[in-house]
Amino acid sequence: MPGDGYSDADIEVLEFDESVIRRPGMYFGVSLDDPRLPTSIVRVVVDHAVHPAPHLAAPHRTVVEVEILGDLSFSITDDRFCSAERCRVPEHGYFGSLLGPDRWSSAAAAALSRRTVVEVWQDGRGLRQELAGMRPAGPPRHFTAPLGRGTTVMIELDPDRLGADATIDTDLDALGRCHGDDCVAEVLRGVTVKDRRGER
């Protein structure tokens, strides 16, 4: 409206990682200083792995393995096709990384991390890349991968960005369970959760 003082100069365009850092509630449902944030991050990333959009994975028994490695670190492995076609770096990957829009929840989690390692593989070919936040610490490196296909994302959340009492909850039984309209093919979904915090 004329005279309201609003103009294009008032619009701030944020990069994806900066948007997550400033407004994590938009992605994970809780604020940066909420001690539940690490658990919410794990839940959102697992839900996205278990319930991918139909164009990302044909109907099959989705296999997702979650490992809680520490109070602020976890890894998630799923058996979706290698997100980088033929295990090459996707042209649409955030900041040239192996995480593209089909892995937006993992990328958002990486924005709140101090270190993320991404591995994608298919038919014995694999790529591994380390990220600092959401930004690549270096280019992807090839590795000899197992047969089959999959993606592993290991995330170490940054304690300097989170509240002092932030930790991943020990009660993760509900991870990967379907909600609402996603419950069409519950029998086709499977999640394994292992809490490794007590292991040495």
mmCIF file of N, CA and C in Angstrom, residues 76-180:
data_model
loop_
_atom_site.group_PDB
_atom_site.id
_atom_site.type_symbol
_atom_site.label_atom_id
_atom_site.label_comp_id
_atom_site.label_asym_id
_atom_site.label_seq_id
_atom_site.Cartn_x
_atom_site.Cartn_y
_atom_site.Cartn_z
ATOM 1 N N ILE A 76 21.943 -42.092 9.770
ATOM 2 C CA ILE A 76 20.750 -42.691 9.174
ATOM 3 C C ILE A 76 21.149 -43.276 7.826
ATOM 4 N N THR A 77 20.828 -44.548 7.635
ATOM 5 C CA THR A 77 21.094 -45.240 6.376
ATOM 6 C C THR A 77 19.770 -45.715 5.808
ATOM 7 N N ASP A 78 19.549 -45.468 4.529
ATOM 8 C CA ASP A 78 18.353 -46.002 3.873
ATOM 9 C C ASP A 78 18.749 -46.625 2.542
ATOM 10 N N ASP A 79 17.812 -47.361 1.960
ATOM 11 C CA ASP A 79 18.116 -48.125 0.748
ATOM 12 C C ASP A 79 17.535 -47.503 -0.511
ATOM 13 N N ARG A 80 17.303 -46.197 -0.476
ATOM 14 C CA ARG A 80 16.835 -45.550 -1.700
ATOM 15 C C ARG A 80 17.956 -45.514 -2.727
ATOM 16 N N PHE A 81 17.557 -45.420 -3.992
ATOM 17 C CA PHE A 81 18.558 -45.340 -5.043
ATOM 18 C C PHE A 81 19.492 -44.183 -4.783
ATOM 19 N N CYS A 82 20.727 -44.354 -5.213
ATOM 20 C CA CYS A 82 21.743 -43.331 -5.062
ATOM 21 C C CYS A 82 21.204 -42.002 -5.575
ATOM 22 N N SER A 83 21.171 -40.988 -4.706
ATOM 23 C CA SER A 83 20.566 -39.712 -5.090
ATOM 24 C C SER A 83 21.369 -39.006 -6.175
ATOM 25 N N ALA A 84 22.661 -39.275 -6.234
ATOM 26 C CA ALA A 84 23.470 -38.756 -7.328
ATOM 27 C C ALA A 84 23.450 -39.820 -8.424
ATOM 28 N N GLU A 85 22.774 -39.537 -9.526
ATOM 29 C CA GLU A 85 22.578 -40.544 -10.570
ATOM 30 C C GLU A 85 23.910 -41.170 -10.960
ATOM 31 N N ARG A 86 23.943 -42.500 -10.977
ATOM 32 C CA ARG A 86 25.154 -43.274 -11.215
ATOM 33 C C ARG A 86 26.271 -42.862 -10.254
ATOM 34 N N CYS A 87 25.865 -42.384 -9.082
ATOM 35 C CA CYS A 87 26.806 -41.954 -8.049
ATOM 36 C C CYS A 87 27.775 -40.891 -8.555
ATOM 37 N N ARG A 88 27.203 -39.911 -9.226
ATOM 38 C CA ARG A 88 27.958 -38.702 -9.564
ATOM 39 C C ARG A 88 27.380 -37.568 -8.729
ATOM 40 N N VAL A 89 28.128 -36.473 -8.612
ATOM 41 C CA VAL A 89 27.629 -35.343 -7.829
ATOM 42 C C VAL A 89 26.408 -34.766 -8.529
ATOM 43 N N PRO A 90 25.271 -34.629 -7.832
ATOM 44 C CA PRO A 90 24.072 -34.087 -8.480
ATOM 45 C C PRO A 90 24.259 -32.614 -8.800
ATOM 46 N N GLU A 91 23.797 -32.213 -9.958
ATOM 47 C CA GLU A 91 23.933 -30.808 -10.359
ATOM 48 C C GLU A 91 23.177 -29.889 -9.405
ATOM 49 N N HIS A 92 22.132 -30.416 -8.785
ATOM 50 C CA HIS A 92 21.296 -29.588 -7.922
ATOM 51 C C HIS A 92 21.671 -29.692 -6.453
ATOM 52 N N GLY A 93 22.804 -30.310 -6.132
ATOM 53 C CA GLY A 93 23.196 -30.464 -4.734
ATOM 54 C C GLY A 93 23.455 -29.113 -4.076
ATOM 55 N N TYR A 94 23.049 -28.986 -2.803
ATOM 56 C CA TYR A 94 23.252 -27.720 -2.100
ATOM 57 C C TYR A 94 24.741 -27.403 -2.004
ATOM 58 N N PHE A 95 25.116 -26.254 -2.533
ATOM 59 C CA PHE A 95 26.502 -25.760 -2.471
ATOM 60 C C PHE A 95 27.491 -26.765 -3.046
ATOM 61 N N GLY A 96 27.041 -27.560 -4.028
ATOM 62 C CA GLY A 96 27.924 -28.549 -4.653
ATOM 63 C C GLY A 96 28.107 -29.808 -3.827
ATOM 64 N N SER A 97 27.168 -30.081 -2.920
ATOM 65 C CA SER A 97 27.300 -31.262 -2.069
ATOM 66 C C SER A 97 26.477 -32.423 -2.605
ATOM 67 N N LEU A 98 26.618 -33.573 -1.947
ATOM 68 C CA LEU A 98 25.837 -34.759 -2.299
ATOM 69 C C LEU A 98 24.405 -34.692 -1.787
ATOM 70 N N LEU A 99 24.078 -33.658 -1.024
ATOM 71 C CA LEU A 99 22.721 -33.488 -0.508
ATOM 72 C C LEU A 99 21.960 -32.493 -1.378
ATOM 73 N N GLY A 100 20.936 -32.996 -2.080
ATOM 74 C CA GLY A 100 20.096 -32.142 -2.909
ATOM 75 C C GLY A 100 18.710 -32.009 -2.309
ATOM 76 N N PRO A 101 17.787 -31.379 -3.015
ATOM 77 C CA PRO A 101 16.426 -31.187 -2.500
ATOM 78 C C PRO A 101 15.714 -32.485 -2.115
ATOM 79 N N ASP A 102 16.086 -33.618 -2.724
ATOM 80 C CA ASP A 102 15.480 -34.882 -2.331
ATOM 81 C C ASP A 102 15.933 -35.318 -0.941
ATOM 82 N N ARG A 103 16.938 -34.634 -0.405
ATOM 83 C CA ARG A 103 17.449 -34.898 0.949
ATOM 84 C C ARG A 103 17.428 -33.602 1.762
ATOM 85 N N TRP A 104 16.391 -32.787 1.561
ATOM 86 C CA TRP A 104 16.356 -31.469 2.196
ATOM 87 C C TRP A 104 16.422 -31.558 3.708
ATOM 88 N N SER A 105 15.808 -32.580 4.320
ATOM 89 C CA SER A 105 15.809 -32.669 5.787
ATOM 90 C C SER A 105 17.212 -32.969 6.310
ATOM 91 N N SER A 106 17.955 -33.825 5.616
ATOM 92 C CA SER A 106 19.342 -34.089 6.009
ATOM 93 C C SER A 106 20.198 -32.843 5.817
ATOM 94 N N ALA A 107 19.940 -32.115 4.734
ATOM 95 C CA ALA A 107 20.684 -30.873 4.496
ATOM 96 C C ALA A 107 20.382 -29.843 5.579
ATOM 97 N N ALA A 108 19.106 -29.742 5.979
ATOM 98 C CA ALA A 108 18.731 -28.807 7.043
ATOM 99 C C ALA A 108 19.404 -29.202 8.354
ATOM 100 N N ALA A 109 19.462 -30.499 8.647
ATOM 101 C CA ALA A 109 20.156 -30.961 9.842
ATOM 102 C C ALA A 109 21.642 -30.630 9.767
ATOM 103 N N ALA A 110 22.217 -30.782 8.568
ATOM 104 C CA ALA A 110 23.631 -30.467 8.388
ATOM 105 C C ALA A 110 23.915 -28.992 8.675
ATOM 106 N N ALA A 111 22.948 -28.123 8.391
ATOM 107 C CA ALA A 111 23.137 -26.700 8.657
ATOM 108 C C ALA A 111 23.375 -26.427 10.137
ATOM 109 N N LEU A 112 22.872 -27.312 11.008
ATOM 110 C CA LEU A 112 23.036 -27.143 12.452
ATOM 111 C C LEU A 112 24.129 -28.049 13.010
ATOM 112 N N SER A 113 24.957 -28.580 12.119
ATOM 113 C CA SER A 113 26.003 -29.505 12.552
ATOM 114 C C SER A 113 27.375 -28.848 12.496
ATOM 115 N N ARG A 114 28.323 -29.486 13.176
ATOM 116 C CA ARG A 114 29.715 -29.055 13.001
ATOM 117 C C ARG A 114 30.411 -29.960 11.992
ATOM 118 N N ARG A 115 29.835 -31.165 11.787
ATOM 119 C CA ARG A 115 30.422 -32.095 10.818
ATOM 120 C C ARG A 115 29.342 -33.041 10.337
ATOM 121 N N THR A 116 29.302 -33.254 9.033
ATOM 122 C CA THR A 116 28.384 -34.223 8.422
ATOM 123 C C THR A 116 29.169 -35.025 7.400
ATOM 124 N N VAL A 117 28.957 -36.322 7.381
ATOM 125 C CA VAL A 117 29.575 -37.179 6.364
ATOM 126 C C VAL A 117 28.448 -37.854 5.586
ATOM 127 N N VAL A 118 28.500 -37.723 4.265
ATOM 128 C CA VAL A 118 27.482 -38.302 3.390
ATOM 129 C C VAL A 118 28.131 -39.380 2.533
ATOM 130 N N GLU A 119 27.516 -40.544 2.488
ATOM 131 C CA GLU A 119 27.954 -41.613 1.589
ATOM 132 C C GLU A 119 26.770 -42.061 0.754
ATOM 133 N N VAL A 120 26.967 -42.133 -0.552
ATOM 134 C CA VAL A 120 25.945 -42.668 -1.451
ATOM 135 C C VAL A 120 26.583 -43.767 -2.285
ATOM 136 N N TRP A 121 25.839 -44.847 -2.534
ATOM 137 C CA TRP A 121 26.414 -45.928 -3.315
ATOM 138 C C TRP A 121 25.344 -46.673 -4.088
ATOM 139 N N GLN A 122 25.817 -47.295 -5.141
ATOM 140 C CA GLN A 122 24.945 -48.118 -5.983
ATOM 141 C C GLN A 122 25.814 -49.034 -6.826
ATOM 142 N N ASP A 123 25.498 -50.336 -6.772
ATOM 143 C CA ASP A 123 26.186 -51.328 -7.605
ATOM 144 C C ASP A 123 27.701 -51.265 -7.481
ATOM 145 N N GLY A 124 28.188 -51.137 -6.251
ATOM 146 C CA GLY A 124 29.631 -51.183 -6.018
ATOM 147 C C GLY A 124 30.363 -49.872 -6.185
ATOM 148 N N ARG A 125 29.674 -48.841 -6.681
ATOM 149 C CA ARG A 125 30.300 -47.519 -6.837
ATOM 150 C C ARG A 125 29.762 -46.597 -5.760
ATOM 151 N N GLY A 126 30.651 -45.845 -5.136
ATOM 152 C CA GLY A 126 30.183 -44.952 -4.084
ATOM 153 C C GLY A 126 30.929 -43.646 -4.056
ATOM 154 N N LEU A 127 30.295 -42.656 -3.445
ATOM 155 C CA LEU A 127 30.917 -41.359 -3.214
ATOM 156 C C LEU A 127 30.765 -41.007 -1.746
ATOM 157 N N ARG A 128 31.820 -40.431 -1.169
ATOM 158 C CA ARG A 128 31.806 -39.983 0.222
ATOM 159 C C ARG A 128 32.230 -38.515 0.245
ATOM 160 N N GLN A 129 31.529 -37.725 1.060
ATOM 161 C CA GLN A 129 31.858 -36.305 1.163
ATOM 162 C C GLN A 129 31.650 -35.834 2.596
ATOM 163 N N GLU A 130 32.557 -34.998 3.066
ATOM 164 C CA GLU A 130 32.430 -34.403 4.392
ATOM 165 C C GLU A 130 31.967 -32.958 4.236
ATOM 166 N N LEU A 131 31.066 -32.545 5.126
ATOM 167 C CA LEU A 131 30.541 -31.184 5.107
ATOM 168 C C LEU A 131 30.845 -30.509 6.441
ATOM 169 N N ALA A 132 31.066 -29.209 6.386
ATOM 170 C CA ALA A 132 31.152 -28.380 7.590
ATOM 171 C C ALA A 132 29.902 -27.520 7.567
ATOM 172 N N GLY A 133 28.975 -27.787 8.488
ATOM 173 C CA GLY A 133 27.649 -27.209 8.311
ATOM 174 C C GLY A 133 27.052 -27.846 7.081
ATOM 175 N N MET A 134 26.459 -27.043 6.215
ATOM 176 C CA MET A 134 25.913 -27.574 4.970
ATOM 177 C C MET A 134 26.908 -27.452 3.814
ATOM 178 N N ARG A 135 28.051 -26.822 4.074
ATOM 179 C CA ARG A 135 29.017 -26.543 3.005
ATOM 180 C C ARG A 135 30.064 -27.653 2.894
ATOM 181 N N PRO A 136 30.382 -28.069 1.669
ATOM 182 C CA PRO A 136 31.387 -29.120 1.496
ATOM 183 C C PRO A 136 32.747 -28.697 2.050
ATOM 184 N N ALA A 137 33.375 -29.605 2.800
ATOM 185 C CA ALA A 137 34.742 -29.375 3.270
ATOM 186 C C ALA A 137 35.731 -29.760 2.182
ATOM 187 N N GLY A 138 35.257 -30.442 1.167
ATOM 188 C CA GLY A 138 36.080 -30.864 0.047
ATOM 189 C C GLY A 138 35.197 -31.572 -0.965
ATOM 190 N N PRO A 139 35.754 -31.939 -2.109
ATOM 191 C CA PRO A 139 34.944 -32.622 -3.126
ATOM 192 C C PRO A 139 34.636 -34.053 -2.708
ATOM 193 N N PRO A 140 33.604 -34.657 -3.290
ATOM 194 C CA PRO A 140 33.311 -36.068 -3.010
ATOM 195 C C PRO A 140 34.458 -36.957 -3.478
ATOM 196 N N ARG A 141 34.707 -38.024 -2.745
ATOM 197 C CA ARG A 141 35.747 -38.989 -3.093
ATOM 198 C C ARG A 141 35.091 -40.336 -3.380
ATOM 199 N N HIS A 142 35.598 -41.023 -4.384
ATOM 200 C CA HIS A 142 35.067 -42.344 -4.720
ATOM 201 C C HIS A 142 35.538 -43.375 -3.692
ATOM 202 N N PHE A 143 34.695 -44.354 -3.412
ATOM 203 C CA PHE A 143 35.107 -45.480 -2.593
ATOM 204 C C PHE A 143 34.432 -46.733 -3.124
ATOM 205 N N THR A 144 35.060 -47.877 -2.846
ATOM 206 C CA THR A 144 34.478 -49.149 -3.261
ATOM 207 C C THR A 144 33.347 -49.463 -2.302
ATOM 208 N N ALA A 145 32.153 -49.528 -2.849
ATOM 209 C CA ALA A 145 30.954 -49.634 -2.016
ATOM 210 C C ALA A 145 30.423 -51.059 -2.025
ATOM 211 N N PRO A 146 29.574 -51.375 -1.055
ATOM 212 C CA PRO A 146 28.928 -52.692 -1.070
ATOM 213 C C PRO A 146 27.950 -52.803 -2.231
ATOM 214 N N LEU A 147 27.508 -54.014 -2.497
ATOM 215 C CA LEU A 147 26.489 -54.199 -3.517
ATOM 216 C C LEU A 147 25.178 -53.592 -3.032
ATOM 217 N N GLY A 148 24.244 -53.467 -3.931
ATOM 218 C CA GLY A 148 22.979 -52.842 -3.572
ATOM 219 C C GLY A 148 23.071 -51.337 -3.723
ATOM 220 N N ARG A 149 22.221 -50.643 -2.984
ATOM 221 C CA ARG A 149 22.181 -49.189 -3.105
ATOM 222 C C ARG A 149 21.863 -48.603 -1.743
ATOM 223 N N GLY A 150 22.202 -47.364 -1.548
ATOM 224 C CA GLY A 150 21.863 -46.737 -0.285
ATOM 225 C C GLY A 150 22.516 -45.392 -0.083
ATOM 226 N N THR A 151 22.139 -44.766 0.998
ATOM 227 C CA THR A 151 22.694 -43.485 1.416
ATOM 228 C C THR A 151 22.837 -43.507 2.932
ATOM 229 N N THR A 152 23.980 -43.078 3.412
ATOM 230 C CA THR A 152 24.192 -42.884 4.845
ATOM 231 C C THR A 152 24.545 -41.435 5.087
ATOM 232 N N VAL A 153 23.879 -40.824 6.054
ATOM 233 C CA VAL A 153 24.213 -39.462 6.473
ATOM 234 C C VAL A 153 24.526 -39.527 7.960
ATOM 235 N N MET A 154 25.768 -39.165 8.326
ATOM 236 C CA MET A 154 26.192 -39.131 9.722
ATOM 237 C C MET A 154 26.322 -37.664 10.116
ATOM 238 N N ILE A 155 25.632 -37.279 11.180
ATOM 239 C CA ILE A 155 25.563 -35.873 11.572
ATOM 240 C C ILE A 155 26.024 -35.701 13.008
ATOM 241 N N GLU A 156 26.967 -34.763 13.213
ATOM 242 C CA GLU A 156 27.374 -34.338 14.547
ATOM 243 C C GLU A 156 26.847 -32.922 14.740
ATOM 244 N N LEU A 157 25.787 -32.787 15.511
ATOM 245 C CA LEU A 157 25.204 -31.466 15.733
ATOM 246 C C LEU A 157 26.188 -30.577 16.494
ATOM 247 N N ASP A 158 26.119 -29.285 16.222
ATOM 248 C CA ASP A 158 27.054 -28.322 16.803
ATOM 249 C C ASP A 158 26.557 -27.880 18.180
ATOM 250 N N PRO A 159 27.243 -28.257 19.266
ATOM 251 C CA PRO A 159 26.775 -27.877 20.610
ATOM 252 C C PRO A 159 26.772 -26.364 20.823
ATOM 253 N N ASP A 160 27.596 -25.640 20.066
ATOM 254 C CA ASP A 160 27.646 -24.180 20.214
ATOM 255 C C ASP A 160 26.403 -23.495 19.658
ATOM 256 N N ARG A 161 25.646 -24.202 18.832
ATOM 257 C CA ARG A 161 24.422 -23.631 18.268
ATOM 258 C C ARG A 161 23.177 -24.018 19.065
ATOM 259 N N LEU A 162 23.286 -25.038 19.901
ATOM 260 C CA LEU A 162 22.119 -25.574 20.587
ATOM 261 C C LEU A 162 22.095 -25.154 22.050
ATOM 262 N N GLY A 163 20.937 -25.338 22.689
ATOM 263 C CA GLY A 163 20.800 -25.036 24.105
ATOM 264 C C GLY A 163 21.677 -25.945 24.952
ATOM 265 N N ALA A 164 22.009 -25.495 26.162
ATOM 266 C CA ALA A 164 22.926 -26.236 27.036
ATOM 267 C C ALA A 164 22.416 -27.633 27.381
ATOM 268 N N ASP A 165 21.103 -27.821 27.478
ATOM 269 C CA ASP A 165 20.540 -29.121 27.866
ATOM 270 C C ASP A 165 20.117 -29.973 26.668
ATOM 271 N N ALA A 166 20.484 -29.546 25.474
ATOM 272 C CA ALA A 166 20.045 -30.260 24.279
ATOM 273 C C ALA A 166 20.697 -31.637 24.194
ATOM 274 N N THR A 167 19.883 -32.642 23.929
ATOM 275 C CA THR A 167 20.392 -34.002 23.765
ATOM 276 C C THR A 167 19.342 -34.825 23.015
ATOM 277 N N ILE A 168 19.783 -35.870 22.340
ATOM 278 C CA ILE A 168 18.851 -36.776 21.665
ATOM 279 C C ILE A 168 18.193 -37.654 22.726
ATOM 280 N N ASP A 169 16.879 -37.712 22.702
ATOM 281 C CA ASP A 169 16.106 -38.479 23.681
ATOM 282 C C ASP A 169 16.448 -39.960 23.594
ATOM 283 N N THR A 170 16.329 -40.649 24.722
ATOM 284 C CA THR A 170 16.570 -42.095 24.709
ATOM 285 C C THR A 170 15.340 -42.871 24.272
ATOM 286 N N ASP A 171 14.162 -42.245 24.316
ATOM 287 C CA ASP A 171 12.921 -42.916 23.921
ATOM 288 C C ASP A 171 12.621 -42.600 22.462
ATOM 289 N N LEU A 172 13.065 -43.479 21.572
ATOM 290 C CA LEU A 172 12.911 -43.241 20.136
ATOM 291 C C LEU A 172 12.057 -44.318 19.482
ATOM 292 N N ASP A 173 11.228 -44.989 20.275
ATOM 293 C CA ASP A 173 10.431 -46.112 19.765
ATOM 294 C C ASP A 173 9.498 -45.719 18.627
ATOM 295 N N ALA A 174 9.036 -44.474 18.615
ATOM 296 C CA ALA A 174 8.046 -44.071 17.615
ATOM 297 C C ALA A 174 8.678 -43.622 16.302
ATOM 298 N N LEU A 175 10.003 -43.653 16.213
ATOM 299 C CA LEU A 175 10.649 -43.194 14.983
ATOM 300 C C LEU A 175 10.173 -43.996 13.781
ATOM 301 N N GLY A 176 9.850 -43.289 12.718
ATOM 302 C CA GLY A 176 9.499 -43.940 11.473
ATOM 303 C C GLY A 176 8.079 -44.433 11.378
ATOM 304 N N ARG A 177 7.299 -44.339 12.465
ATOM 305 C CA ARG A 177 5.900 -44.749 12.363
ATOM 306 C C ARG A 177 5.151 -43.749 11.512
ATOM 307 N N CYS A 178 4.236 -44.245 10.702
ATOM 308 C CA CYS A 178 3.520 -43.347 9.798
ATOM 309 C C CYS A 178 2.483 -42.523 10.554
ATOM 310 N N HIS A 179 2.131 -41.388 9.970
ATOM 311 C CA HIS A 179 1.154 -40.478 10.567
ATOM 312 C C HIS A 179 0.148 -40.066 9.499
ATOM 313 N N GLY A 180 -1.132 -40.078 9.831
ATOM 314 C CA GLY A 180 -2.165 -39.552 8.932
ATOM 315 C C GLY A 180 -2.175 -40.215 7.576
#
